[in-house]
Amino acid sequence: GENVEQHPSTLSVQEGDSAVIKCTYSDSASNYFPWYKQELGKRPQLIIDIRSNVGEKKDQRIAVTLNKTAKHFSLHITETQPEDSAVYFCAAPRGQGYALNFGKGTSLLVTP
Amino acid sequence: EAGVVQSPRYKIIEKKQPVAFWCNPISGHNTLYWYLQNLGQGPELLIRYENEEAVDDSQLPKDRFSAERLKGVDSTLKIQPAELGDSAVYLCASSLGPSGRSEQFFGPGTRLTVL
């Protein structure tokens, strides 16, 4: 989407290392920030999301942080495993209640 | 509970031919979305329905694309005539409510190849 930028486009880490993916958005009215994981040939699936009233959310090995002032949010994966290899998309709505604009994706490769 | 269902999963057609995709959302989901996903890119919204009303179709190329959601449940997306550049995966998604408040669930997609 035009108002969501995602970096890096590719990321290669060794098993056990951490991976961080960053996104910025432009619409200050955005209040919901999901992250989707898409394995090759499969549908995108939600892995974690955060709402604008919190700064961080954690679910086992994955966490998302949000900085509303700077308009950026990040996905953190710790203790990466080969099965974490996939394309990850961040997204933000174009306004409250609007459909999501997706970033261009980050292809994560976790090597054993 | 069944997820979002789409058919067909794959479609190969020649340019200038028509094509249609079908989506059955999760039961009870009022909001339905059609996205286009090009290789190596994120999904891009084509149209969003709230029940049977198309509330966001600003990115739908209306000269060749059309969509409908009769009775506010199933939806079809049509392309007529198809062009080479339409080759992509067409994803349908649904959510209980507007995207800012509830998770979007995606279907498996229809991979369209236009020759």
Short mmCIF file of C-alpha atoms in Angstrom, two decimals:
data_model
loop_
_atom_site.label_atom_id
_atom_site.label_comp_id
_atom_site.label_asym_id
_atom_site.label_seq_id
_atom_site.Cartn_x
_atom_site.Cartn_y
_atom_site.Cartn_z
CA GLY A 1 0.00 0.00 0.00
CA GLU A 2 1.11 3.52 -0.65
CA ASN A 3 0.97 4.63 2.96
CA VAL A 4 2.78 1.64 4.50
CA GLU A 5 6.49 1.14 3.95
CA GLN A 6 8.21 -2.03 5.09
CA HIS A 7 11.91 -2.83 5.53
CA PRO A 8 13.91 -4.86 4.83
CA SER A 9 12.54 -6.63 1.76
CA THR A 10 14.67 -9.69 2.52
CA LEU A 11 16.21 -10.90 5.75
CA SER A 12 18.40 -13.90 6.37
CA VAL A 13 19.25 -15.03 9.89
CA GLN A 14 20.70 -18.09 11.52
CA GLU A 15 18.53 -20.32 13.60
CA GLY A 16 18.32 -18.99 17.14
CA ASP A 17 19.04 -15.40 16.20
CA SER A 18 16.49 -12.59 16.38
CA ALA A 19 14.77 -10.97 13.42
CA VAL A 20 13.32 -7.47 13.29
CA ILE A 21 11.06 -6.07 10.58
CA LYS A 22 10.04 -2.42 10.55
CA CYS A 23 7.11 -0.56 9.05
CA THR A 24 6.11 3.06 8.83
CA TYR A 25 2.69 4.46 8.08
CA SER A 26 1.44 7.88 7.10
CA ASP A 27 -2.17 8.15 8.30
CA SER A 28 -2.20 9.44 11.88
CA ALA A 29 -5.78 8.16 12.24
CA SER A 30 -4.62 4.54 11.87
CA ASN A 31 -5.32 2.65 15.07
CA TYR A 32 -4.82 -1.04 14.30
CA PHE A 33 -1.59 -2.68 13.12
CA PRO A 34 -1.62 -6.37 12.23
CA TRP A 35 1.20 -8.59 11.03
CA TYR A 36 0.54 -11.45 8.64
CA LYS A 37 2.69 -14.44 7.77
CA GLN A 38 2.41 -15.99 4.33
CA GLU A 39 4.12 -19.25 3.52
CA LEU A 40 4.80 -20.10 -0.09
CA GLY A 41 1.59 -20.80 -1.98
CA LYS A 42 -0.58 -20.31 1.08
CA ARG A 43 -2.92 -17.66 2.39
CA PRO A 44 -1.77 -14.80 4.66
CA GLN A 45 -2.45 -15.56 8.31
CA LEU A 46 -2.52 -13.16 11.23
CA ILE A 47 0.28 -13.78 13.72
CA ILE A 48 -0.02 -10.76 15.98
CA ASP A 49 -1.65 -7.34 16.05
CA ILE A 50 -1.51 -4.23 18.17
CA ARG A 51 -3.92 -1.39 18.76
CA SER A 52 -2.94 2.21 19.19
CA ASN A 53 -3.67 2.34 22.90
CA VAL A 54 -0.66 0.12 23.75
CA GLY A 55 3.02 0.36 22.93
CA GLU A 56 4.00 -3.29 22.96
CA LYS A 57 2.42 -6.70 22.73
CA LYS A 58 4.08 -10.08 23.09
CA ASP A 59 3.04 -13.61 22.23
CA GLN A 60 5.68 -16.23 23.03
CA ARG A 61 8.56 -15.66 20.58
CA ILE A 62 6.97 -12.80 18.67
CA ALA A 63 6.39 -9.23 19.76
CA VAL A 64 5.23 -6.03 18.16
CA THR A 65 6.12 -2.51 19.25
CA LEU A 66 4.35 0.67 18.22
CA ASN A 67 5.57 4.25 18.25
CA LYS A 68 2.60 6.44 17.34
CA THR A 69 4.56 9.65 17.51
CA ALA A 70 7.04 8.44 14.93
CA LYS A 71 4.36 6.44 13.07
CA HIS A 72 6.26 3.21 12.99
CA PHE A 73 5.80 -0.29 14.30
CA SER A 74 8.07 -3.31 14.34
CA LEU A 75 7.85 -7.09 14.48
CA HIS A 76 10.38 -8.90 16.63
CA ILE A 77 10.93 -12.65 16.39
CA THR A 78 13.29 -14.17 18.94
CA GLU A 79 14.94 -17.59 18.89
CA THR A 80 14.10 -18.00 15.22
CA GLN A 81 13.41 -21.44 13.82
CA PRO A 82 13.47 -22.72 10.22
CA GLU A 83 9.67 -22.88 10.25
CA ASP A 84 9.62 -19.10 10.73
CA SER A 85 10.82 -18.81 7.13
CA ALA A 86 8.05 -17.07 5.19
CA VAL A 87 7.00 -13.66 3.89
CA TYR A 88 5.79 -11.28 6.57
CA PHE A 89 3.46 -8.37 5.85
CA CYS A 90 2.64 -5.42 8.03
CA ALA A 91 -0.58 -3.51 7.49
CA ALA A 92 -2.40 -0.42 8.64
CA PRO A 93 -5.86 0.88 7.88
CA ARG A 94 -6.18 4.03 5.84
CA GLY A 95 -8.34 5.40 8.59
CA GLN A 96 -10.44 4.14 11.43
CA GLY A 97 -12.67 1.37 10.12
CA TYR A 98 -11.15 1.32 6.65
CA ALA A 99 -9.59 -1.61 4.85
CA LEU A 100 -5.95 -2.44 5.35
CA ASN A 101 -3.04 -1.20 3.29
CA PHE A 102 -0.29 -3.78 3.27
CA GLY A 103 3.45 -3.32 3.09
CA LYS A 104 5.36 -4.99 0.29
CA GLY A 105 6.51 -7.80 2.51
CA THR A 106 9.73 -9.11 4.03
CA SER A 107 11.01 -12.48 2.93
CA LEU A 108 12.56 -14.06 6.02
CA LEU A 109 14.90 -17.01 5.67
CA VAL A 110 16.06 -18.84 8.78
CA THR A 111 18.97 -21.12 8.08
CA PRO A 112 19.76 -24.08 10.36
CA GLU B 1 -15.60 -23.76 11.62
CA ALA B 2 -14.89 -23.54 7.90
CA GLY B 3 -12.63 -20.77 6.76
CA VAL B 4 -13.06 -18.49 3.76
CA VAL B 5 -13.69 -20.59 0.68
CA GLN B 6 -12.70 -19.55 -2.83
CA SER B 7 -13.09 -21.18 -6.19
CA PRO B 8 -11.61 -21.96 -8.54
CA ARG B 9 -8.12 -22.27 -7.05
CA TYR B 10 -6.48 -21.93 -10.44
CA LYS B 11 -7.64 -20.47 -13.72
CA ILE B 12 -5.87 -20.17 -17.06
CA ILE B 13 -7.51 -18.15 -19.80
CA GLU B 14 -6.57 -16.36 -22.96
CA LYS B 15 -6.58 -12.60 -23.06
CA LYS B 16 -9.86 -10.91 -23.86
CA GLN B 17 -11.79 -13.78 -22.31
CA PRO B 18 -14.05 -13.26 -19.28
CA VAL B 19 -13.36 -14.87 -15.93
CA ALA B 20 -15.20 -15.03 -12.61
CA PHE B 21 -14.11 -15.84 -9.08
CA TRP B 22 -16.34 -16.90 -6.22
CA CYS B 23 -15.93 -16.39 -2.48
CA ASN B 24 -17.84 -17.73 0.49
CA PRO B 25 -16.87 -15.86 3.68
CA ILE B 26 -16.87 -17.19 7.20
CA SER B 27 -20.42 -17.50 8.49
CA GLY B 28 -21.55 -14.34 10.24
CA HIS B 29 -18.82 -12.13 8.82
CA ASN B 30 -20.40 -8.94 7.59
CA THR B 31 -17.32 -7.46 5.94
CA LEU B 32 -15.89 -8.99 2.78
CA TYR B 33 -12.81 -7.91 0.84
CA TRP B 34 -11.33 -8.69 -2.53
CA TYR B 35 -7.58 -8.21 -2.84
CA LEU B 36 -5.16 -8.60 -5.71
CA GLN B 37 -1.70 -9.95 -4.93
CA ASN B 38 1.06 -9.75 -7.49
CA LEU B 39 4.14 -11.92 -7.13
CA GLY B 40 6.42 -10.57 -4.43
CA GLN B 41 3.97 -7.90 -3.33
CA GLY B 42 1.48 -7.40 -0.55
CA PRO B 43 -2.27 -7.70 -1.08
CA GLU B 44 -3.89 -4.63 -2.65
CA LEU B 45 -7.53 -3.89 -1.96
CA LEU B 46 -9.92 -3.99 -4.90
CA ILE B 47 -13.25 -3.67 -3.12
CA ARG B 48 -14.74 -3.90 0.37
CA TYR B 49 -18.31 -4.82 1.24
CA GLU B 50 -20.22 -4.14 4.40
CA ASN B 51 -23.05 -6.67 4.10
CA GLU B 52 -24.30 -6.24 0.51
CA GLU B 53 -23.07 -2.66 0.11
CA ALA B 54 -19.80 -1.86 -1.64
CA VAL B 55 -18.36 0.80 0.65
CA ASP B 56 -14.85 1.08 -0.81
CA ASP B 57 -14.29 0.35 -4.49
CA SER B 58 -12.00 3.24 -5.35
CA GLN B 59 -9.22 0.88 -6.51
CA LEU B 60 -11.40 -1.38 -8.62
CA PRO B 61 -10.75 -0.86 -12.37
CA LYS B 62 -14.37 -0.43 -13.23
CA ASP B 63 -13.89 -0.54 -16.98
CA ARG B 64 -13.22 -4.27 -16.81
CA PHE B 65 -13.77 -5.41 -13.24
CA SER B 66 -17.11 -5.87 -11.49
CA ALA B 67 -18.18 -7.43 -8.24
CA GLU B 68 -21.34 -8.28 -6.43
CA ARG B 69 -22.39 -9.59 -3.07
CA LEU B 70 -26.01 -10.51 -3.33
CA LYS B 71 -27.78 -11.15 -0.03
CA GLY B 72 -24.68 -10.04 1.82
CA VAL B 73 -23.03 -13.47 1.92
CA ASP B 74 -21.23 -14.94 -1.11
CA SER B 75 -19.46 -12.69 -3.55
CA THR B 76 -18.26 -12.90 -7.13
CA LEU B 77 -15.54 -10.90 -8.82
CA LYS B 78 -15.56 -10.72 -12.59
CA ILE B 79 -13.06 -9.53 -15.18
CA GLN B 80 -14.21 -8.88 -18.71
CA PRO B 81 -12.18 -8.79 -20.83
CA ALA B 82 -9.05 -10.10 -19.13
CA GLU B 83 -5.66 -8.61 -20.00
CA LEU B 84 -2.17 -10.06 -19.65
CA GLY B 85 -1.48 -7.76 -16.70
CA ASP B 86 -4.37 -9.26 -14.74
CA SER B 87 -2.33 -12.38 -14.03
CA ALA B 88 -2.11 -12.49 -10.23
CA VAL B 89 -3.59 -14.14 -7.17
CA TYR B 90 -7.03 -12.88 -6.21
CA LEU B 91 -7.63 -13.13 -2.50
CA CYS B 92 -10.93 -12.92 -0.71
CA ALA B 93 -11.03 -12.08 2.98
CA SER B 94 -13.73 -11.56 5.57
CA SER B 95 -14.03 -10.08 9.03
CA LEU B 96 -16.71 -9.89 11.67
CA GLY B 97 -16.65 -6.12 11.50
CA PRO B 98 -14.59 -3.26 10.06
CA SER B 99 -10.89 -3.97 9.69
CA GLY B 100 -9.91 -1.59 12.46
CA ARG B 101 -11.74 -3.67 15.03
CA SER B 102 -11.56 -7.29 13.95
CA GLU B 103 -9.18 -9.75 12.33
CA GLN B 104 -9.33 -10.38 8.60
CA PHE B 105 -9.32 -14.01 7.56
CA PHE B 106 -8.07 -14.79 4.08
CA GLY B 107 -9.15 -17.44 1.66
CA PRO B 108 -6.63 -19.59 -0.26
CA GLY B 109 -6.87 -17.36 -3.32
CA THR B 110 -7.43 -17.93 -7.01
CA ARG B 111 -4.32 -17.89 -9.13
CA LEU B 112 -5.18 -16.39 -12.51
CA THR B 113 -2.93 -16.78 -15.53
CA VAL B 114 -3.82 -14.82 -18.65
CA LEU B 115 -2.09 -16.02 -21.81
#
